[in-house]
Coordinates of C-alpha atoms in Angstrom, one line a residue:
Chain A
X20 CA 114.8 0.7 166.0
X21 CA 112.9 2.9 168.5
X22 CA 114.6 5.9 169.9
X23 CA 117.0 5.3 172.8
X24 CA 115.1 7.8 175.1
X25 CA 112.2 5.4 174.9
X26 CA 114.3 2.6 176.3
X27 CA 115.4 4.5 179.4
X28 CA 111.8 5.8 179.9
X29 CA 110.6 2.2 179.8
X30 CA 113.1 1.0 182.3
X31 CA 112.4 3.8 184.7
X32 CA 108.7 3.1 184.8
X33 CA 108.4 -0.6 184.4
X34 CA 109.1 -1.1 188.2
X35 CA 105.9 0.7 189.0
X36 CA 103.7 -1.6 187.0
X37 CA 101.3 -4.0 188.6
X38 CA 102.5 -7.6 188.1
X39 CA 100.7 -9.2 185.2
X40 CA 100.0 -5.9 183.6
X41 CA 101.8 -6.1 180.2
X42 CA 101.0 -2.5 179.0
X43 CA 104.6 -1.6 178.4
X44 CA 105.4 -4.7 176.5
X45 CA 102.2 -4.5 174.5
X46 CA 102.6 -0.9 173.7
X47 CA 106.0 -1.4 172.4
X48 CA 105.1 -4.5 170.4
X49 CA 102.2 -2.8 168.7
X50 CA 104.3 0.2 167.9
X51 CA 107.2 -1.8 166.6
X52 CA 106.2 -2.3 162.9
X53 CA 105.6 1.4 162.4
X54 CA 108.7 2.4 164.3
X55 CA 110.9 0.2 162.2
X56 CA 109.6 1.6 158.9
X57 CA 109.6 5.1 160.3
X58 CA 113.2 4.8 161.5
X59 CA 114.6 3.1 158.4
X60 CA 112.8 5.2 155.8
X61 CA 112.4 8.5 157.5
X62 CA 114.6 9.2 160.5
X63 CA 117.7 7.5 159.1
X64 CA 117.6 9.1 155.7
X65 CA 116.8 12.5 157.4
X66 CA 120.1 12.2 159.4
X67 CA 122.0 10.6 156.5
X68 CA 121.0 13.4 154.2
X69 CA 122.4 16.0 156.6
X70 CA 125.7 14.0 156.7
X71 CA 125.8 13.8 152.9
X72 CA 125.4 17.6 152.7
X73 CA 128.9 18.0 154.3
X74 CA 130.5 15.8 151.7
X75 CA 131.4 15.9 148.1
X76 CA 129.5 12.8 147.2
X77 CA 129.5 11.3 143.7
X78 CA 127.4 8.3 142.6
X79 CA 130.4 6.0 142.2
X80 CA 131.3 6.2 145.9
X81 CA 133.9 9.0 145.5
X82 CA 133.3 10.6 148.8
X83 CA 135.2 13.5 150.4
X84 CA 134.5 15.5 153.4
X85 CA 134.2 19.2 152.6
X86 CA 132.7 20.7 155.7
X87 CA 130.4 23.6 155.0
X88 CA 131.7 24.1 151.4
X89 CA 128.5 22.9 149.8
X90 CA 126.5 25.4 151.7
X91 CA 129.0 28.2 151.0
X92 CA 129.1 27.6 147.2
X93 CA 125.4 27.3 147.2
X94 CA 125.1 30.9 148.3
X95 CA 127.3 31.9 145.4
X96 CA 125.3 29.9 142.9
X97 CA 123.2 32.1 140.6
X98 CA 121.2 29.1 139.5
X99 CA 120.3 28.3 143.1
X100 CA 119.0 31.8 143.6
X101 CA 117.0 31.9 140.4
X102 CA 115.5 28.5 141.2
X103 CA 114.7 29.6 144.7
X104 CA 113.1 32.7 143.3
X105 CA 110.9 30.8 140.9
X106 CA 109.7 28.6 143.7
X107 CA 108.8 31.7 145.7
X108 CA 107.1 33.1 142.6
X109 CA 105.0 30.0 142.4
X110 CA 104.2 30.2 146.1
X111 CA 103.2 33.8 145.8
X112 CA 101.0 33.3 142.8
X113 CA 99.3 30.1 143.8
X114 CA 98.7 30.5 147.6
X115 CA 96.4 33.5 147.6
X116 CA 94.6 32.3 144.4
X117 CA 94.0 28.8 145.8
X118 CA 92.8 30.0 149.1
X119 CA 90.4 32.5 147.6
X120 CA 89.1 30.0 145.0
X121 CA 88.8 27.2 147.5
X122 CA 86.8 29.6 149.8
X123 CA 84.5 30.7 147.0
X124 CA 83.9 27.1 145.9
X125 CA 83.2 26.2 149.6
X126 CA 80.6 28.9 149.7
X127 CA 79.0 27.5 146.6
X128 CA 78.8 24.0 147.8
X129 CA 77.5 25.0 151.2
X130 CA 74.9 27.3 149.7
X131 CA 71.2 26.5 149.0
X132 CA 71.9 26.1 145.3
X133 CA 70.3 23.1 143.6
X134 CA 73.6 22.5 141.9
X135 CA 75.7 22.3 145.1
X136 CA 76.1 18.5 145.0
X137 CA 77.1 18.6 141.3
X138 CA 79.4 21.5 142.0
X139 CA 81.2 19.6 144.8
X140 CA 81.9 16.8 142.4
X141 CA 82.9 19.0 139.5
X142 CA 85.3 21.2 141.5
X143 CA 86.8 18.3 143.3
X144 CA 87.3 15.8 140.5
X145 CA 90.5 17.3 138.9
X146 CA 92.2 16.6 142.2
X147 CA 91.7 12.9 141.8
X148 CA 93.7 12.7 138.6
X149 CA 97.4 12.5 138.8
X150 CA 99.6 15.4 138.3
X151 CA 101.1 14.1 135.1
X152 CA 97.7 13.6 133.5
X153 CA 96.6 17.2 134.5
X154 CA 100.0 18.6 133.3
X155 CA 100.0 16.9 129.9
X156 CA 96.4 17.9 129.4
X157 CA 97.1 21.6 130.2
X158 CA 100.3 21.5 128.2
X159 CA 98.2 20.5 125.2
X160 CA 95.5 23.2 125.9
X161 CA 98.2 25.8 126.2
X162 CA 100.2 24.6 123.2
X163 CA 101.1 27.6 121.0
X164 CA 100.0 26.7 117.5
X165 CA 97.1 24.2 117.9
X166 CA 96.2 24.5 121.6
X167 CA 92.6 25.3 122.5
X168 CA 93.4 28.4 124.4
X169 CA 95.1 30.2 121.5
X170 CA 92.3 29.1 119.2
X171 CA 90.0 31.0 121.5
X172 CA 92.3 33.9 121.7
X173 CA 92.5 34.1 117.9
X174 CA 88.8 33.7 117.5
X175 CA 88.5 36.9 119.4
X176 CA 91.0 38.5 117.1
X177 CA 94.1 38.2 119.3
X178 CA 97.5 37.0 118.5
X179 CA 98.7 33.6 119.6
X180 CA 100.5 33.6 122.9
X181 CA 103.3 31.2 123.9
X182 CA 101.7 30.3 127.2
X183 CA 104.5 27.9 128.1
X184 CA 107.3 29.3 126.0
X185 CA 107.0 33.0 126.7
X186 CA 108.9 33.9 130.0
X187 CA 106.2 36.4 130.8
X188 CA 103.5 33.7 130.8
X189 CA 105.1 30.4 131.6
X190 CA 104.9 30.5 135.4
X191 CA 101.4 31.9 135.3
X192 CA 100.3 29.1 133.0
X193 CA 101.7 26.4 135.2
X194 CA 99.9 28.1 138.1
X195 CA 96.6 28.1 136.3
X196 CA 96.9 24.3 135.7
X197 CA 97.7 23.9 139.4
X198 CA 94.7 26.0 140.4
X199 CA 92.4 23.8 138.3
X200 CA 94.0 20.7 139.7
X201 CA 94.0 21.5 143.5
X202 CA 91.4 24.1 144.2
X203 CA 89.0 21.3 145.1
X204 CA 91.2 20.1 147.9
X205 CA 91.0 23.5 149.7
X206 CA 87.3 23.6 148.9
X207 CA 86.7 20.3 150.8
X208 CA 88.7 21.5 153.9
X209 CA 86.9 24.8 154.0
X210 CA 83.4 23.5 153.3
X211 CA 83.9 21.0 156.2
X212 CA 84.8 24.0 158.4
X213 CA 81.7 26.0 157.2
X214 CA 79.4 23.0 157.9
X215 CA 80.5 23.1 161.5
X216 CA 79.3 26.7 161.9
X217 CA 75.8 26.5 163.5
X218 CA 73.0 27.7 161.2
X219 CA 71.5 29.6 164.1
X220 CA 74.2 32.1 163.9
X221 CA 73.2 33.0 160.4
X222 CA 69.5 32.9 161.2
X223 CA 69.8 35.4 164.0
X224 CA 72.0 37.6 161.8
X225 CA 69.5 37.6 159.0
X226 CA 66.7 38.5 161.5
X227 CA 68.9 41.5 162.4
X228 CA 68.8 42.4 158.7
X229 CA 72.4 41.3 157.8
X230 CA 72.9 40.8 154.1
X231 CA 74.5 37.7 152.6
X232 CA 77.8 39.4 152.1
X233 CA 77.8 40.7 155.6
X234 CA 77.2 37.2 156.8
X235 CA 80.2 36.0 154.8
X236 CA 82.6 38.7 156.1
X237 CA 81.3 39.0 159.6
X238 CA 80.4 35.4 160.4
X239 CA 81.9 32.9 158.0
X240 CA 85.4 34.2 157.7
X241 CA 86.0 34.9 161.4
X242 CA 84.6 31.6 162.5
X243 CA 86.4 29.8 159.8
X244 CA 89.8 31.3 160.7
X245 CA 91.3 28.1 162.2
X246 CA 90.5 26.2 159.0
X247 CA 91.8 29.0 156.8
X248 CA 95.1 29.1 158.8
X249 CA 95.4 25.4 158.4
X250 CA 94.7 25.6 154.6
X251 CA 97.2 28.4 154.3
X252 CA 100.0 26.4 156.1
X253 CA 99.3 23.3 154.0
X254 CA 99.1 25.3 150.8
X255 CA 102.4 27.1 151.4
X256 CA 104.1 23.7 152.1
X257 CA 102.6 22.2 149.0
X258 CA 103.5 25.1 146.8
X259 CA 107.1 25.2 148.1
X260 CA 107.3 21.5 147.0
X261 CA 106.3 22.2 143.5
X262 CA 108.1 20.2 140.9
X263 CA 106.0 17.8 138.7
X264 CA 103.8 20.4 137.0
X265 CA 106.8 22.5 136.0
X266 CA 108.8 19.4 135.0
X267 CA 106.1 18.1 132.7
X268 CA 104.7 21.4 131.3
X269 CA 107.8 23.5 130.7
X270 CA 110.7 21.3 131.6
X271 CA 111.9 24.4 133.5
X272 CA 112.1 26.5 130.4
X273 CA 112.1 28.9 128.6
X274 CA 115.8 29.5 129.4
X275 CA 115.4 28.1 132.9
X276 CA 112.8 30.8 133.7
X277 CA 110.5 28.4 135.4
X278 CA 113.1 26.0 136.9
X279 CA 112.0 25.6 140.5
X280 CA 114.3 24.6 143.4
X281 CA 113.2 20.9 143.5
X282 CA 114.0 20.6 139.8
X283 CA 117.4 22.0 140.4
X284 CA 117.9 19.6 143.4
X285 CA 116.8 16.7 141.1
X286 CA 119.1 17.8 138.3
X287 CA 122.1 18.4 140.5
X288 CA 121.7 15.0 142.2
X289 CA 120.6 12.8 139.4
X290 CA 121.9 14.4 136.2
X291 CA 125.2 15.8 137.4
X292 CA 125.5 13.4 140.3
X293 CA 126.6 16.1 142.8
X294 CA 124.7 14.4 145.6
X295 CA 126.3 16.3 148.5
X296 CA 125.5 19.7 146.9
X297 CA 122.0 18.5 146.1
X298 CA 121.4 17.3 149.7
X299 CA 122.6 20.7 151.0
X300 CA 120.0 22.4 148.8
X301 CA 117.3 20.2 150.0
X302 CA 118.1 21.0 153.6
X303 CA 117.9 24.7 152.8
X304 CA 114.5 24.1 151.3
X305 CA 113.5 22.1 154.3
X306 CA 114.6 24.9 156.6
X307 CA 112.7 27.5 154.6
X308 CA 109.5 25.4 154.7
X309 CA 109.8 24.9 158.4
X310 CA 110.5 28.6 159.0
X311 CA 107.5 29.6 156.9
X312 CA 105.2 27.2 158.7
X313 CA 106.3 28.3 162.1
X314 CA 106.0 32.0 161.3
X315 CA 102.5 31.5 159.9
X316 CA 101.5 29.4 162.9
X317 CA 102.8 32.0 165.4
X318 CA 101.5 35.0 163.5
X319 CA 98.0 33.6 162.8
X320 CA 97.5 30.7 165.1
X321 CA 97.8 32.6 168.3
X322 CA 94.5 34.5 168.1
X323 CA 92.7 31.1 167.9
X324 CA 92.3 30.9 171.7
Chain B
X1 CA 59.6 38.1 145.5
X2 CA 59.7 37.6 141.8
X3 CA 63.0 39.6 141.6
X4 CA 64.6 37.4 144.1
X5 CA 63.6 34.4 142.1
X6 CA 65.0 35.8 138.9
X7 CA 68.2 36.6 140.7
X8 CA 68.5 33.0 141.9
X9 CA 67.8 31.7 138.4
X10 CA 70.5 33.9 137.0
X11 CA 73.0 32.8 139.6
X12 CA 72.1 29.1 139.0
X13 CA 72.7 29.6 135.3
X14 CA 76.0 31.3 135.9
X15 CA 77.1 28.5 138.2
X16 CA 76.0 26.0 135.6
X17 CA 78.2 27.7 133.1
X18 CA 81.1 27.8 135.5
X19 CA 80.7 24.0 136.1
X20 CA 80.7 23.3 132.4
X21 CA 83.8 25.4 132.0
X22 CA 85.5 23.6 134.9
X23 CA 84.8 20.2 133.3
X24 CA 85.7 21.3 129.8
X25 CA 89.4 20.3 129.9
X26 CA 88.2 16.7 130.4
X27 CA 85.9 16.9 127.5
X28 CA 88.8 18.3 125.4
X29 CA 91.1 15.5 126.5
X30 CA 88.6 12.9 125.3
X31 CA 87.8 14.8 122.1
X32 CA 91.4 15.1 121.2
X33 CA 92.1 11.5 121.9
X34 CA 89.4 10.5 119.4
X35 CA 90.8 12.7 116.6
X36 CA 93.3 11.8 113.9
X37 CA 96.6 13.4 114.5
X38 CA 96.3 15.2 111.1
X39 CA 93.0 16.8 112.3
X40 CA 94.6 17.9 115.6
X41 CA 97.5 19.7 114.1
X42 CA 95.7 21.2 111.1
X43 CA 95.3 24.9 110.4
X44 CA 91.5 24.5 110.3
X45 CA 90.4 24.2 113.8
X46 CA 87.6 21.6 114.5
X47 CA 86.0 21.3 117.8
X48 CA 84.2 18.0 117.6
X49 CA 86.2 14.9 116.3
X50 CA 85.1 14.8 112.7
X51 CA 86.5 11.4 111.9
X52 CA 86.2 9.9 115.3
X53 CA 88.7 7.0 115.7
X54 CA 90.1 4.7 118.3
X55 CA 93.4 4.5 116.5
X56 CA 95.2 6.4 119.2
X57 CA 94.0 4.0 121.8
X58 CA 95.1 0.9 119.9
X59 CA 98.4 2.6 119.2
X60 CA 98.9 3.5 122.9
X61 CA 98.2 -0.1 123.9
X62 CA 100.3 -1.6 121.2
X63 CA 103.3 0.5 120.9
X64 CA 103.8 1.7 124.4
X65 CA 104.1 0.1 127.9
X66 CA 101.0 1.8 129.1
X67 CA 99.3 -1.4 130.4
X68 CA 102.5 -2.4 132.1
X69 CA 102.7 1.0 133.8
X70 CA 99.2 0.7 135.0
X71 CA 99.9 -2.7 136.4
X72 CA 103.0 -1.4 138.1
X73 CA 101.0 1.5 139.6
X74 CA 98.4 -1.0 140.7
X75 CA 100.8 -3.4 142.3
X76 CA 102.7 -0.6 144.1
X77 CA 99.6 1.2 145.3
X78 CA 97.8 -1.9 146.5
X79 CA 100.9 -3.1 148.4
X80 CA 101.4 0.3 149.8
X81 CA 97.9 0.6 151.1
X82 CA 97.8 -2.9 152.7
X83 CA 101.2 -2.5 154.3
X84 CA 100.4 1.0 155.5
X85 CA 97.4 -0.4 157.4
X86 CA 99.6 -3.1 158.8
X87 CA 102.0 -0.7 160.3
X88 CA 99.7 2.3 161.1
X89 CA 96.8 0.5 162.7
X90 CA 98.7 -1.3 165.5
X91 CA 100.6 1.8 166.6
X92 CA 97.4 3.9 166.5
X93 CA 95.8 1.3 168.7
X94 CA 98.8 1.5 171.1
X95 CA 98.5 5.3 171.2
X96 CA 94.8 5.2 171.8
X97 CA 94.4 2.4 174.3
X98 CA 97.6 1.2 175.8
X99 CA 99.2 3.3 178.5
X100 CA 102.9 2.8 178.0
X101 CA 105.8 5.1 179.1
X102 CA 107.0 7.6 176.5
X103 CA 103.7 7.3 174.6
X104 CA 103.0 11.0 174.2
X105 CA 106.5 11.9 173.3
X106 CA 106.6 9.2 170.7
X107 CA 103.3 10.4 169.3
X108 CA 104.6 13.9 168.8
X109 CA 107.8 12.7 167.2
X110 CA 105.8 10.9 164.7
X111 CA 103.4 13.8 164.1
X112 CA 106.5 16.0 163.5
X113 CA 107.4 13.6 160.7
X114 CA 104.5 15.1 158.8
X115 CA 106.5 18.3 158.5
X116 CA 109.4 16.6 156.7
X117 CA 109.0 17.2 152.9
X118 CA 109.7 14.0 151.1
X119 CA 112.1 15.8 148.8
X120 CA 114.6 16.1 151.6
X121 CA 114.8 12.4 151.7
X122 CA 115.3 11.6 148.0
X123 CA 119.2 11.7 147.9
X124 CA 119.7 9.6 151.1
X125 CA 116.9 7.3 150.1
X126 CA 118.4 6.8 146.7
X127 CA 121.8 5.9 148.1
X128 CA 120.2 3.7 150.7
X129 CA 118.1 1.7 148.1
X130 CA 121.1 1.7 145.8
X131 CA 123.2 0.0 148.5
X132 CA 120.4 -2.6 149.0
X133 CA 120.5 -3.2 145.3
X134 CA 116.8 -2.4 145.1
X135 CA 116.8 0.5 142.6
X136 CA 114.6 -0.4 139.6
X137 CA 112.5 -2.8 141.8
X138 CA 108.9 -2.1 142.4
X139 CA 109.2 -2.5 146.2
X140 CA 111.3 0.6 146.2
X141 CA 108.4 2.7 145.0
X142 CA 106.3 2.1 148.1
X143 CA 108.6 1.2 150.9
X144 CA 109.4 4.8 151.8
X145 CA 105.7 5.6 151.7
X146 CA 104.5 3.1 154.4
X147 CA 104.8 5.1 157.6
X148 CA 101.9 7.5 157.1
X149 CA 101.7 9.8 160.2
X150 CA 98.3 11.3 159.1
X151 CA 97.0 7.8 159.0
X152 CA 98.2 7.1 162.6
X153 CA 96.5 10.3 163.6
X154 CA 93.1 9.5 162.0
X155 CA 93.1 6.0 163.4
X156 CA 94.1 7.0 166.9
X157 CA 91.3 9.6 167.0
X158 CA 88.8 6.9 165.9
X159 CA 90.1 4.1 168.2
X160 CA 89.9 6.5 171.2
X161 CA 86.2 6.7 170.6
X162 CA 85.7 2.9 171.1
X163 CA 84.5 2.4 174.7
X164 CA 87.0 0.8 177.1
X165 CA 84.3 -1.4 178.5
X166 CA 84.4 -3.6 175.4
X167 CA 88.1 -4.3 175.9
X168 CA 87.7 -4.8 179.7
X169 CA 85.0 -7.4 179.1
X170 CA 87.2 -9.3 176.7
X171 CA 90.2 -9.0 179.1
X172 CA 88.0 -10.6 181.8
X173 CA 87.4 -13.5 179.4
X174 CA 91.1 -13.9 179.1
X175 CA 91.6 -12.5 175.7
X176 CA 95.1 -11.2 174.7
X177 CA 95.8 -7.8 173.3
X178 CA 96.3 -9.2 169.9
X179 CA 92.9 -10.9 170.0
X180 CA 91.2 -7.8 171.2
X181 CA 92.9 -5.8 168.4
X182 CA 91.9 -8.2 165.7
X183 CA 88.5 -9.2 167.1
X184 CA 87.2 -5.9 168.4
X185 CA 89.2 -2.9 167.4
X186 CA 89.6 -3.7 163.7
X187 CA 86.0 -4.6 163.0
X188 CA 84.8 -1.5 164.8
X189 CA 87.3 0.7 163.1
X190 CA 86.5 -0.3 159.5
X191 CA 85.3 3.2 158.5
X192 CA 88.5 4.9 159.7
X193 CA 90.6 2.1 158.2
X194 CA 88.9 2.6 154.9
X195 CA 89.7 6.3 155.0
X196 CA 93.3 5.7 155.7
X197 CA 93.5 3.0 153.0
X198 CA 92.1 5.5 150.4
X199 CA 94.5 8.3 151.5
X200 CA 97.4 5.9 151.2
X201 CA 96.3 4.7 147.8
X202 CA 96.0 8.2 146.4
X203 CA 99.3 9.1 147.9
X204 CA 101.1 6.3 146.3
X205 CA 99.3 6.3 143.0
X206 CA 100.1 10.0 142.4
X207 CA 103.7 9.8 143.6
X208 CA 106.0 11.2 140.9
X209 CA 109.4 12.3 141.9
X210 CA 110.4 9.2 143.8
X211 CA 109.5 6.6 141.1
X212 CA 111.0 8.9 138.5
X213 CA 114.3 8.6 140.4
X214 CA 114.0 5.0 141.6
X215 CA 112.9 3.3 138.3
X216 CA 115.4 3.3 135.4
X217 CA 113.8 1.0 132.9
X218 CA 110.8 2.2 130.9
X219 CA 108.9 -0.9 131.6
X220 CA 109.3 -0.4 135.4
X221 CA 107.7 3.0 135.4
X222 CA 104.6 3.7 137.2
X223 CA 101.8 5.3 135.2
X224 CA 102.5 8.9 136.4
X225 CA 106.1 8.6 135.3
X226 CA 105.1 6.8 132.1
X227 CA 102.7 9.5 131.1
X228 CA 105.3 12.2 131.7
X229 CA 107.7 10.1 129.6
X230 CA 105.1 10.0 126.8
X231 CA 105.4 13.8 126.6
X232 CA 109.1 13.4 126.0
X233 CA 109.0 10.6 123.5
X234 CA 105.9 11.4 121.6
X235 CA 106.4 15.2 121.9
X236 CA 104.0 16.4 119.2
X237 CA 101.6 13.5 118.9
X238 CA 99.0 15.2 120.9
X239 CA 96.1 12.9 120.1
X240 CA 98.2 9.9 121.2
X241 CA 99.3 11.7 124.4
X242 CA 95.7 12.5 125.2
X243 CA 94.6 8.9 124.6
X244 CA 97.3 7.9 127.1
X245 CA 96.0 10.4 129.6
X246 CA 92.5 9.1 129.2
X247 CA 93.6 5.6 129.7
X248 CA 95.6 6.6 132.8
X249 CA 92.6 8.4 134.2
X250 CA 90.1 5.6 134.0
X251 CA 91.1 3.7 137.1
X252 CA 91.1 6.9 139.1
X253 CA 87.8 7.9 137.8
X254 CA 86.3 4.5 138.8
X255 CA 88.0 4.8 142.1
X256 CA 86.4 8.2 142.7
X257 CA 82.9 7.1 141.7
X258 CA 83.0 4.1 144.1
X259 CA 84.7 5.8 147.1
X260 CA 83.6 9.4 146.6
X261 CA 82.2 9.8 150.1
X262 CA 85.2 8.2 151.8
X263 CA 87.7 10.3 149.8
X264 CA 86.0 13.5 150.7
X265 CA 85.6 12.5 154.3
X266 CA 89.3 11.5 154.5
X267 CA 90.4 14.9 153.2
X268 CA 88.0 16.8 155.4
X269 CA 89.5 14.8 158.4
X270 CA 93.0 15.9 157.6
X271 CA 91.7 19.4 158.1
X272 CA 89.7 19.0 161.3
X273 CA 92.9 18.2 163.2
X274 CA 93.7 21.9 163.2

């Protein structure tokens, strides 16, 4: 159902309408299918989830109001902190790496290189494949005894490394697979931005004797700033929501060293059936993502004008 | 002059190497899938498949539900994209062309919906679908994915570009809104509609967490969940797992080859809104 404020707004204005003009009715009718789906599968669960987070809620309908207890015990839960930290770790590793790589790839595909079309395809194509395919593939490449990566390491005389089983490496390995998978997405966004910069700017700069690198730092990056900010915000949101790669590649191991927050939310809710506790955690994550987006937007977006 | 040319040759060669390296994991996936399991987990490393075989593929088809999973993914993704259009296009048209009270506010409410991470919804959605008795049904996979705010945004932008004069002329001839929408707006909007269709398809096909939760029986899995499940049940049979990964990738690869331009344009469009 559409939100109630709309109803009152409609009543207020409909008197002003010219007879025979059915704008209000039509506008509402055309919006209705979307609004129904949006309300039932988005607004309602969003509110319902918040309600659940104040209850002790088991799967068999054993429901008990506990007020803020879920939130309170959450802040005493070591597993919550460690999972949150692993998520942060993933965000901190992947965000800068993906932005820089996406930007470099965007420079390549907007350059004069004869390979630029091929490059666009090659860099982008991993993104098309589903996360599970990419994760199983990299889990195999990074497998300790027979994986390709360690075969290369050993060919150069090194010792085999437990890419996914050594706590030192596991999160980095998952990040590398993610990098390979999604760098192409940022590349597309950034190259679309670069293509909007007028070539004349570069021409006049090169007449003035500017080098290629000066062009990149003095022209491309400043003019691309709105796109970079957008990429940054989208990337941080995406990285905070990490789950699948970790779930498939390491299962959260070794010793829970890569268990990310969404995995903990999933396990709490669907393995231990503590739905209320799980919902409370998902709201904390939601809050963190919102806060991170708003902070980035205010800090970086303002200078756009 | 010559030096500049040499430099560009060197950089082209380096780029070529980088591209080969970037593609290499795919090559490795295919090579592994063609090997015998014994060759894969042997102490003597072999790069090329020495005894190339399709055994892993026949095994994947015969002893797993892989075809079923693909079918499930296909059914859910196709339903998802058709229904997404059916709900997104009319409201985008209303936002673009019909002046009704509350329009702007409603638009921003929906755009704010883009900020909500799907993960926040999984617990309430699960309880919701459980109470409908729909857990383990394929509709459950795509119903929560239908309202696609970015799709509304893209379509609205596009519909706004269609001249009002076209609609006015049709109004004069006594056409109704619905006829204008179907007869004028939809045919003129095909390219934007195609973009949204593709985004919605990719969105649904790659969905993982929700089908993982909502589907209990192995034969109801979508391909993404199925392949992840492969890892669990066939743990060390790497050549079989890679054969499964190759099979799972074929539809997406074909999809990419056909719709390359649209996919890239669609993603670029999500960026230009900024």
